[in-house]
């Protein structure tokens, strides 16, 4: 915005300067052309030599002319001279005081005027009259033609300067308007091609960022809708199949088995809906994140107590030397949900063991959940964090999930400014590492406390 202000102010200053100086320069050049004499053309008509000689001639011709005949005689002589000749009274106030005091003594007096020219006063004896040779010092008002020229020049300069200043702004605003119009009509790829660094360029870049965000949001919503439709279609189809088979069941045992399968399908749908609600809430822009110090071990004990019956055959490694001071700065509820999803995922794929570690660094705390399962190939480590991705088998019943858990975890960690990465565990399976930045980074002196502790 400041660039635009400076640009307009600078343009106005340029217009003012040009409006004042260009007409002045032009009139000065015109004046020089009018008063200048080329070499070899002789003296100017109003040079001292010309005026003095002409004054002597006129004085000789007019001194003996009766006063009543002076005007007529002077009119007949004016055509022989190339400068103005005026006959006036000695009492005229435009005549210098020196001439008026001397009276008509007959002595000529010369006076230098502007532009290097001279004016000669010739008193005529016994007449009370004075001849003035050269320009009279008349008060002159502004010339109408000059005013028109100046006004035209000023208007022209202002118009051209205003066009040069406003044309790029208007062009960029039209591009921004066209891009917004196309985007509003459904062209989600529409962007404003404005590369200027002024306020309009800033607005255009903000618009492009907004358009990209909206486009990504709509694409994710469409993908989510397609995925949900696909995920719901499978259990519904199995429910219909089990209902048909239930009607034709021949024994109570077969009926009970079909009812149990229908109940499992309903449970799957209920779990899917619950995960979708959580997914939508976590991705809501209005979600509030209240960061507080959270004890990792305390949260883990709550989660393990809840998931203990899920895989009782899997050992969760929590040694006695667990560091009770291992904390993260996070929203407790969201942190609990993220660790719960990671632990549930690890229990789902582990063979016999799950290990959780908490490492404290200079400006962040890392919580790792590792298992001894089949692991995740490097080429699929980004893919498994996408919505509705269920790992290697892709089946909900075999894996026990709907494919939203890791996507929710990544979103929670990103809300805290952290990252979620997948690597190879030292116990043979996959290792999911979440990094939780501290609100107030620790000093270097505290960075050595309790790094790499196992929980």
Coordinates of C-alpha atoms in Angstrom, one line a residue:
X1 CA 0.0 0.0 0.0
X2 CA 2.9 2.4 0.7
X3 CA 4.2 1.9 -2.8
X4 CA 0.9 3.0 -4.2
X5 CA 0.9 6.1 -2.0
X6 CA 4.4 7.0 -3.0
X7 CA 3.7 6.4 -6.6
X8 CA 0.6 8.7 -6.6
X9 CA 2.4 11.4 -4.6
X10 CA 5.5 11.3 -6.8
X11 CA 3.3 11.5 -9.9
X12 CA 1.5 14.5 -8.5
X13 CA 4.8 16.2 -7.8
X14 CA 6.0 15.5 -11.3
X15 CA 2.8 17.0 -12.7
X16 CA 3.1 20.1 -10.6
X17 CA 6.7 20.6 -11.6
X18 CA 6.1 20.1 -15.3
X19 CA 3.0 22.3 -15.2
X20 CA 5.1 25.2 -13.8
X21 CA 8.3 24.8 -15.6
X22 CA 7.4 23.7 -19.1
X23 CA 5.2 26.8 -19.9
X24 CA 7.9 29.0 -18.4
X25 CA 10.6 27.5 -20.5
X26 CA 8.5 27.7 -23.7
X27 CA 7.7 31.4 -23.1
X28 CA 11.3 32.1 -22.3
X29 CA 12.4 30.5 -25.5
X30 CA 9.8 32.4 -27.4
X31 CA 10.9 35.7 -25.9
X32 CA 14.5 34.9 -26.9
X33 CA 13.4 34.3 -30.4
X34 CA 11.5 37.5 -30.5
X35 CA 14.3 39.7 -29.1
X36 CA 17.4 38.0 -30.4
X37 CA 19.3 39.2 -33.5
X38 CA 21.4 37.0 -35.7
X39 CA 25.0 38.1 -36.5
X40 CA 25.2 40.4 -39.5
X41 CA 21.7 41.9 -39.2
X42 CA 23.0 45.2 -37.7
X43 CA 21.9 46.9 -34.5
X44 CA 18.5 46.3 -33.0
X45 CA 15.8 49.0 -33.9
X46 CA 15.8 50.1 -30.2
X47 CA 19.6 50.1 -29.7
X48 CA 21.2 53.2 -28.3
X49 CA 22.8 54.1 -31.6
X50 CA 19.6 53.9 -33.6
X51 CA 17.5 55.7 -31.0
X52 CA 20.0 58.6 -30.5
X53 CA 20.4 59.2 -34.2
X54 CA 16.7 59.1 -34.8
X55 CA 16.0 61.4 -31.9
X56 CA 18.3 64.1 -33.4
X57 CA 16.5 63.8 -36.7
X58 CA 13.0 64.1 -35.1
X59 CA 14.1 66.9 -32.8
X60 CA 15.4 68.9 -35.8
X61 CA 12.2 68.3 -37.9
X62 CA 9.7 69.0 -35.1
X63 CA 11.2 71.8 -33.0
X64 CA 10.0 74.6 -35.3
X65 CA 6.6 73.0 -36.0
X66 CA 3.6 74.8 -34.4
X67 CA 2.1 72.8 -31.4
X68 CA -1.1 72.4 -33.3
X69 CA 0.7 70.6 -36.2
X70 CA 2.9 68.3 -34.1
X71 CA 0.5 65.3 -34.1
X72 CA -0.1 65.5 -37.9
X73 CA 3.6 66.0 -38.7
X74 CA 4.6 63.1 -36.3
X75 CA 2.1 60.8 -38.0
X76 CA 3.7 61.4 -41.3
X77 CA 7.2 60.6 -39.9
X78 CA 6.4 57.4 -38.0
X79 CA 6.4 55.2 -41.1
X80 CA 10.1 55.8 -41.5
X81 CA 11.1 54.3 -38.2
X82 CA 11.0 50.8 -36.9
X83 CA 10.3 51.6 -33.2
X84 CA 7.4 53.2 -31.4
X85 CA 7.3 57.0 -31.2
X86 CA 5.0 58.7 -28.7
X87 CA 4.3 62.4 -28.2
X88 CA 3.1 63.2 -24.6
X89 CA 2.9 66.1 -22.2
X90 CA 5.7 66.9 -19.8
X91 CA 3.2 66.5 -16.9
X92 CA 2.7 62.8 -17.8
X93 CA 3.5 60.7 -14.7
X94 CA 5.0 57.9 -16.7
X95 CA 7.9 60.2 -17.6
X96 CA 10.8 60.1 -15.3
X97 CA 10.9 62.8 -12.6
X98 CA 14.2 64.1 -14.0
X99 CA 12.6 65.0 -17.3
X100 CA 9.6 66.7 -15.7
X101 CA 11.9 68.8 -13.5
X102 CA 14.1 70.0 -16.4
X103 CA 11.2 71.0 -18.6
X104 CA 11.5 71.5 -22.3
X105 CA 15.2 72.5 -22.2
X106 CA 15.9 70.4 -25.2
X107 CA 18.3 68.0 -23.6
X108 CA 17.7 64.3 -24.4
X109 CA 17.7 61.7 -21.7
X110 CA 18.1 58.0 -22.3
X111 CA 16.9 55.2 -20.0
X112 CA 17.7 51.5 -20.1
X113 CA 14.7 49.2 -20.0
X114 CA 14.3 45.4 -19.8
X115 CA 16.0 43.1 -22.4
X116 CA 19.0 45.3 -22.9
X117 CA 17.0 48.0 -24.8
X118 CA 16.8 51.7 -24.3
X119 CA 14.2 54.4 -24.3
X120 CA 15.1 58.0 -25.2
X121 CA 13.1 61.1 -24.0
X122 CA 13.4 64.2 -26.3
X123 CA 11.9 67.4 -24.9
X124 CA 10.6 69.9 -27.6
X125 CA 11.4 73.5 -26.7
X126 CA 8.5 75.9 -26.1
X127 CA 5.9 73.2 -26.7
X128 CA 5.4 71.5 -23.3
X129 CA 5.7 68.2 -25.2
X130 CA 8.1 65.3 -25.0
X131 CA 8.9 62.7 -27.6
X132 CA 9.5 59.2 -26.4
X133 CA 11.4 56.8 -28.6
X134 CA 11.2 53.1 -27.7
X135 CA 8.8 51.0 -25.7
X136 CA 6.6 52.7 -23.1
X137 CA 6.5 51.4 -19.5
X138 CA 2.9 50.5 -19.7
X139 CA 1.2 48.3 -17.1
X140 CA 0.0 45.3 -19.0
X141 CA -2.4 42.6 -17.9
X142 CA -2.0 39.0 -18.8
X143 CA -2.4 38.2 -22.5
X144 CA -5.5 36.1 -23.2
X145 CA -3.6 34.0 -25.7
X146 CA -0.9 33.3 -23.2
X147 CA -3.4 32.2 -20.6
X148 CA -5.1 29.8 -23.0
X149 CA -1.7 28.3 -24.0
X150 CA -0.7 27.9 -20.3
X151 CA -4.0 26.3 -19.4
X152 CA -3.8 24.0 -22.4
X153 CA -0.3 23.0 -21.5
X154 CA -1.1 22.4 -17.8
X155 CA -4.2 20.3 -18.7
X156 CA -2.2 18.3 -21.3
X157 CA 0.6 17.6 -18.8
X158 CA -1.9 16.6 -16.1
X159 CA -3.8 14.4 -18.5
X160 CA -0.7 12.6 -19.8
X161 CA 0.8 12.2 -16.3
X162 CA -2.4 11.0 -14.9
X163 CA -2.8 8.4 -17.7
X164 CA 0.7 7.2 -17.2
X165 CA 0.1 6.8 -13.4
X166 CA -3.4 5.3 -13.6
X167 CA -3.1 3.1 -16.7
X168 CA -1.1 0.3 -14.9
X169 CA -3.4 0.4 -11.9
X170 CA -6.5 0.2 -14.1
X171 CA -4.9 -2.7 -16.2
X172 CA -4.1 -4.7 -13.0
X173 CA -7.5 -4.0 -11.5
X174 CA -9.2 -5.3 -14.7
X175 CA -7.1 -8.5 -14.7
X176 CA -8.0 -9.0 -11.0
X177 CA -11.7 -8.4 -11.8
X178 CA -11.7 -10.8 -14.7
X179 CA -9.9 -13.5 -12.7
X180 CA -12.5 -13.1 -9.8
X181 CA -15.3 -13.2 -12.3
X182 CA -14.1 -16.4 -13.9
X183 CA -13.5 -17.9 -10.5
X184 CA -17.0 -17.0 -9.4
X185 CA -18.4 -18.7 -12.5
X186 CA -16.8 -22.0 -11.6
X187 CA -13.3 -21.8 -13.2
X188 CA -11.3 -22.9 -10.1
X189 CA -8.1 -22.7 -12.0
X190 CA -8.5 -18.9 -12.6
X191 CA -5.7 -16.8 -11.2
X192 CA -5.0 -13.0 -11.4
X193 CA -1.9 -12.5 -13.6
X194 CA -0.7 -9.4 -11.8
X195 CA 3.1 -9.1 -11.1
X196 CA 3.3 -5.5 -9.8
X197 CA 4.5 -4.9 -6.2
X198 CA 2.0 -2.2 -5.4
X199 CA -1.3 -2.5 -3.4
X200 CA -3.1 -4.0 -6.4
X201 CA -0.4 -6.7 -6.8
X202 CA -0.6 -7.5 -3.1
X203 CA -4.4 -7.9 -3.4
X204 CA -4.0 -10.1 -6.5
X205 CA -1.5 -12.4 -4.7
X206 CA -3.9 -12.7 -1.7
X207 CA -6.6 -13.5 -4.2
X208 CA -4.5 -16.2 -5.8
X209 CA -3.7 -17.7 -2.4
X210 CA -7.4 -17.7 -1.5
X211 CA -8.4 -19.2 -4.8
X212 CA -5.8 -22.0 -4.4
X213 CA -7.0 -22.7 -0.9
X214 CA -10.7 -22.8 -2.0
X215 CA -9.8 -25.0 -5.0
X216 CA -7.9 -27.4 -2.7
X217 CA -10.8 -27.4 -0.2
X218 CA -13.4 -28.2 -2.9
X219 CA -11.2 -30.9 -4.4
X220 CA -10.7 -32.5 -1.0
X221 CA -14.4 -32.3 -0.3
X222 CA -15.2 -34.0 -3.6
X223 CA -12.6 -36.7 -3.0
X224 CA -14.0 -37.2 0.5
X225 CA -17.5 -37.4 -0.8
X226 CA -16.5 -40.0 -3.3
X227 CA -14.5 -42.0 -0.7
X228 CA -17.4 -41.9 1.8
X229 CA -19.8 -43.1 -0.9
X230 CA -17.5 -45.9 -1.8
X231 CA -16.9 -46.8 1.9
X232 CA -20.6 -46.9 2.7
X233 CA -21.6 -48.8 -0.4
X234 CA -19.6 -51.9 0.7
X235 CA -21.1 -52.5 4.2
X236 CA -24.6 -51.7 2.9
X237 CA -24.2 -54.2 0.1
X238 CA -23.1 -56.8 2.7
X239 CA -26.0 -56.0 4.9
X240 CA -28.4 -56.5 2.0
X241 CA -26.7 -59.8 1.3
X242 CA -26.9 -61.0 4.9
X243 CA -30.6 -60.0 5.1
X244 CA -31.4 -62.0 2.0
X245 CA -29.5 -64.9 3.4
X246 CA -31.2 -64.5 6.8
X247 CA -34.6 -64.9 5.2
X248 CA -33.5 -68.2 3.7
X249 CA -31.6 -69.5 6.8
X250 CA -32.6 -73.0 7.6
X251 CA -31.2 -73.3 11.2
X252 CA -31.0 -71.0 14.2
X253 CA -27.2 -71.2 14.1
X254 CA -27.2 -69.8 10.6
X255 CA -29.6 -67.1 11.6
X256 CA -27.5 -66.1 14.6
X257 CA -24.4 -66.0 12.4
X258 CA -26.1 -63.7 9.8
X259 CA -27.4 -61.4 12.6
X260 CA -23.8 -61.2 14.0
X261 CA -22.5 -60.2 10.5
X262 CA -25.2 -57.6 10.1
X263 CA -24.3 -56.2 13.6
X264 CA -20.7 -56.1 12.5
X265 CA -21.6 -54.2 9.4
X266 CA -23.7 -51.7 11.4
X267 CA -20.7 -51.3 13.8
X268 CA -18.5 -50.6 10.8
X269 CA -20.9 -47.9 9.5
X270 CA -21.1 -46.4 13.0
X271 CA -17.3 -46.3 13.3
X272 CA -17.1 -44.8 9.8
X273 CA -19.6 -42.0 10.7
X274 CA -17.8 -41.3 14.0
X275 CA -14.4 -41.1 12.2
X276 CA -15.9 -38.8 9.6
X277 CA -17.3 -36.5 12.3
X278 CA -13.9 -36.4 14.0
X279 CA -12.2 -35.8 10.7
X280 CA -14.5 -32.9 9.8
X281 CA -14.1 -31.4 13.3
X282 CA -10.4 -31.6 13.2
X283 CA -10.3 -30.0 9.7
X284 CA -12.6 -27.2 10.7
X285 CA -11.2 -23.7 10.5
X286 CA -13.0 -22.7 13.7
X287 CA -11.3 -25.4 15.8
X288 CA -9.7 -23.9 18.9
X289 CA -6.3 -25.2 20.0
X290 CA -5.5 -24.4 23.7
X291 CA -1.9 -25.3 24.3
X292 CA -0.9 -26.3 27.8
X293 CA 2.0 -28.5 29.2
X294 CA 0.8 -32.1 29.0
X295 CA 2.5 -35.1 30.7
X296 CA 3.1 -37.7 28.1
X297 CA 3.2 -40.7 30.5
X298 CA -0.1 -39.7 32.2
X299 CA -1.9 -39.6 28.8
X300 CA -0.3 -42.9 27.7
X301 CA -1.6 -44.7 30.8
X302 CA -5.1 -43.5 30.1
X303 CA -4.9 -44.7 26.5
X304 CA -3.4 -48.1 27.4
X305 CA -6.1 -48.7 29.9
X306 CA -8.7 -48.1 27.2
X307 CA -7.0 -50.1 24.5
X308 CA -5.8 -53.0 26.7
X309 CA -8.4 -55.4 25.5
X310 CA -7.9 -54.6 21.8
X311 CA -4.7 -56.7 21.5
X312 CA -3.9 -58.3 24.8
X313 CA -1.3 -60.5 23.1
X314 CA 0.8 -57.4 22.2
X315 CA 3.3 -56.0 24.8
X316 CA 3.4 -52.3 25.2
X317 CA 6.9 -51.3 26.4
X318 CA 6.7 -48.9 29.3
X319 CA 9.9 -49.4 31.5
X320 CA 10.0 -48.4 35.2
X321 CA 12.7 -45.7 34.3
X322 CA 10.2 -43.7 32.3
X323 CA 11.0 -40.0 32.6
X324 CA 8.0 -38.3 34.4
X325 CA 9.1 -34.9 33.2
X326 CA 8.6 -35.7 29.5
X327 CA 6.0 -33.1 28.5
X328 CA 4.6 -31.6 25.3
X329 CA 3.1 -28.2 24.8
X330 CA -0.2 -29.1 23.2
X331 CA -4.0 -29.2 23.5
X332 CA -4.5 -32.1 25.8
X333 CA -7.6 -33.5 24.1
X334 CA -6.1 -33.3 20.6
X335 CA -2.8 -34.7 21.8
X336 CA -4.6 -37.6 23.5
X337 CA -6.6 -38.3 20.3
X338 CA -3.4 -38.3 18.1
X339 CA -1.5 -40.7 20.4
X340 CA -4.5 -42.9 20.7
X341 CA -4.8 -43.2 16.9
X342 CA -1.1 -44.0 16.6
X343 CA -1.2 -46.6 19.4
X344 CA -4.3 -48.2 17.9
X345 CA -2.7 -48.3 14.5
X346 CA 0.5 -49.9 16.0
X347 CA -1.6 -52.5 17.9
X348 CA -3.5 -53.3 14.7
X349 CA -0.3 -54.2 12.8
X350 CA 2.1 -55.3 15.6
X351 CA 3.1 -59.0 16.0
X352 CA 4.1 -59.0 19.7
X353 CA 5.5 -55.6 20.8
X354 CA 4.9 -51.8 20.7
X355 CA 7.5 -49.3 22.0
X356 CA 6.8 -45.6 22.7
X357 CA 9.6 -43.1 23.1
X358 CA 9.6 -39.4 24.2
X359 CA 12.7 -37.2 23.3
X360 CA 13.1 -33.6 24.4
X361 CA 15.0 -31.3 22.1
X362 CA 15.9 -27.6 22.2
X363 CA 12.6 -26.3 20.8
X364 CA 10.4 -29.4 20.4
X365 CA 9.4 -32.7 21.9
X366 CA 9.3 -35.9 19.8
X367 CA 6.9 -38.7 20.6
X368 CA 7.5 -42.0 18.7
X369 CA 5.2 -45.0 18.4
X370 CA 6.9 -48.0 16.9
X371 CA 5.8 -51.6 16.3
X372 CA 7.3 -54.9 15.1
X373 CA 4.8 -55.4 12.4
X374 CA 5.3 -55.6 8.6
X375 CA 6.4 -51.9 8.3
X376 CA 5.6 -49.4 5.6
X377 CA 7.5 -49.4 2.3
X378 CA 9.2 -45.9 1.6
X379 CA 7.0 -45.4 -1.5
X380 CA 3.8 -45.7 0.5
X381 CA 4.7 -43.7 3.6
X382 CA 3.0 -40.5 2.3
X383 CA 0.1 -42.4 0.8
X384 CA -1.0 -44.1 4.0
X385 CA -1.6 -40.7 5.6
X386 CA -4.3 -39.8 3.0
X387 CA -7.9 -40.2 4.0
X388 CA -9.5 -43.8 3.6
X389 CA -6.1 -45.5 3.1
X390 CA -6.0 -48.7 5.1
X391 CA -2.4 -49.8 4.8
X392 CA -1.4 -52.9 2.9
X393 CA -4.5 -55.1 3.0
X394 CA -7.1 -52.4 2.3
X395 CA -9.8 -54.2 4.2
X396 CA -11.5 -52.8 7.2
X397 CA -12.4 -56.1 8.9
X398 CA -8.9 -57.4 8.7
X399 CA -7.2 -54.2 9.8
X400 CA -9.9 -52.9 12.1
X401 CA -10.0 -49.3 10.8
X402 CA -11.7 -47.0 8.3
X403 CA -8.5 -45.3 7.0
X404 CA -8.9 -41.9 8.6
X405 CA -6.8 -42.3 11.8
X406 CA -3.4 -41.3 10.4
X407 CA -4.9 -38.4 8.5
X408 CA -6.5 -37.1 11.7
X409 CA -3.1 -37.5 13.5
X410 CA -1.3 -35.5 10.8
X411 CA -3.9 -32.7 11.0
X412 CA -3.6 -32.5 14.8
X413 CA 0.2 -32.3 14.7
X414 CA 0.1 -29.7 11.9
X415 CA -2.4 -27.6 14.0
X416 CA 0.3 -27.4 16.6
X417 CA 3.0 -26.5 14.0
X418 CA 4.6 -29.9 14.1
X419 CA 5.2 -32.8 11.7
X420 CA 4.3 -36.5 11.4
X421 CA 6.8 -38.8 9.7
X422 CA 7.1 -42.5 9.1
X423 CA 10.2 -44.5 9.2
X424 CA 11.6 -48.0 10.0
X425 CA 11.5 -49.1 13.6
X426 CA 14.6 -50.6 15.3
X427 CA 12.3 -53.5 16.4
X428 CA 11.5 -54.4 12.8
X429 CA 8.2 -52.6 11.9
X430 CA 7.0 -49.0 11.3
X431 CA 7.8 -46.1 13.5
X432 CA 5.6 -43.0 13.5
X433 CA 7.3 -39.9 14.9
X434 CA 5.3 -36.8 15.9
X435 CA 7.2 -33.6 16.7
X436 CA 5.5 -31.0 18.9
X437 CA 7.1 -27.6 19.0
X438 CA 7.3 -25.8 22.3
X439 CA 5.5 -22.5 22.6
X440 CA 8.6 -21.0 24.3
X441 CA 11.7 -22.8 22.9
X442 CA 14.0 -24.0 25.6
X443 CA 17.4 -22.5 26.0
X444 CA 20.5 -24.3 25.0
X445 CA 21.3 -25.1 28.6
X446 CA 18.1 -27.2 28.9
X447 CA 18.5 -29.2 25.8
X448 CA 20.5 -31.9 27.3
X449 CA 17.9 -33.1 29.8
X450 CA 16.5 -36.6 29.4
X451 CA 16.9 -37.1 25.6
X452 CA 15.9 -40.5 24.2
X453 CA 14.1 -41.8 27.2
X454 CA 11.9 -44.9 26.6
X455 CA 8.4 -45.0 28.0

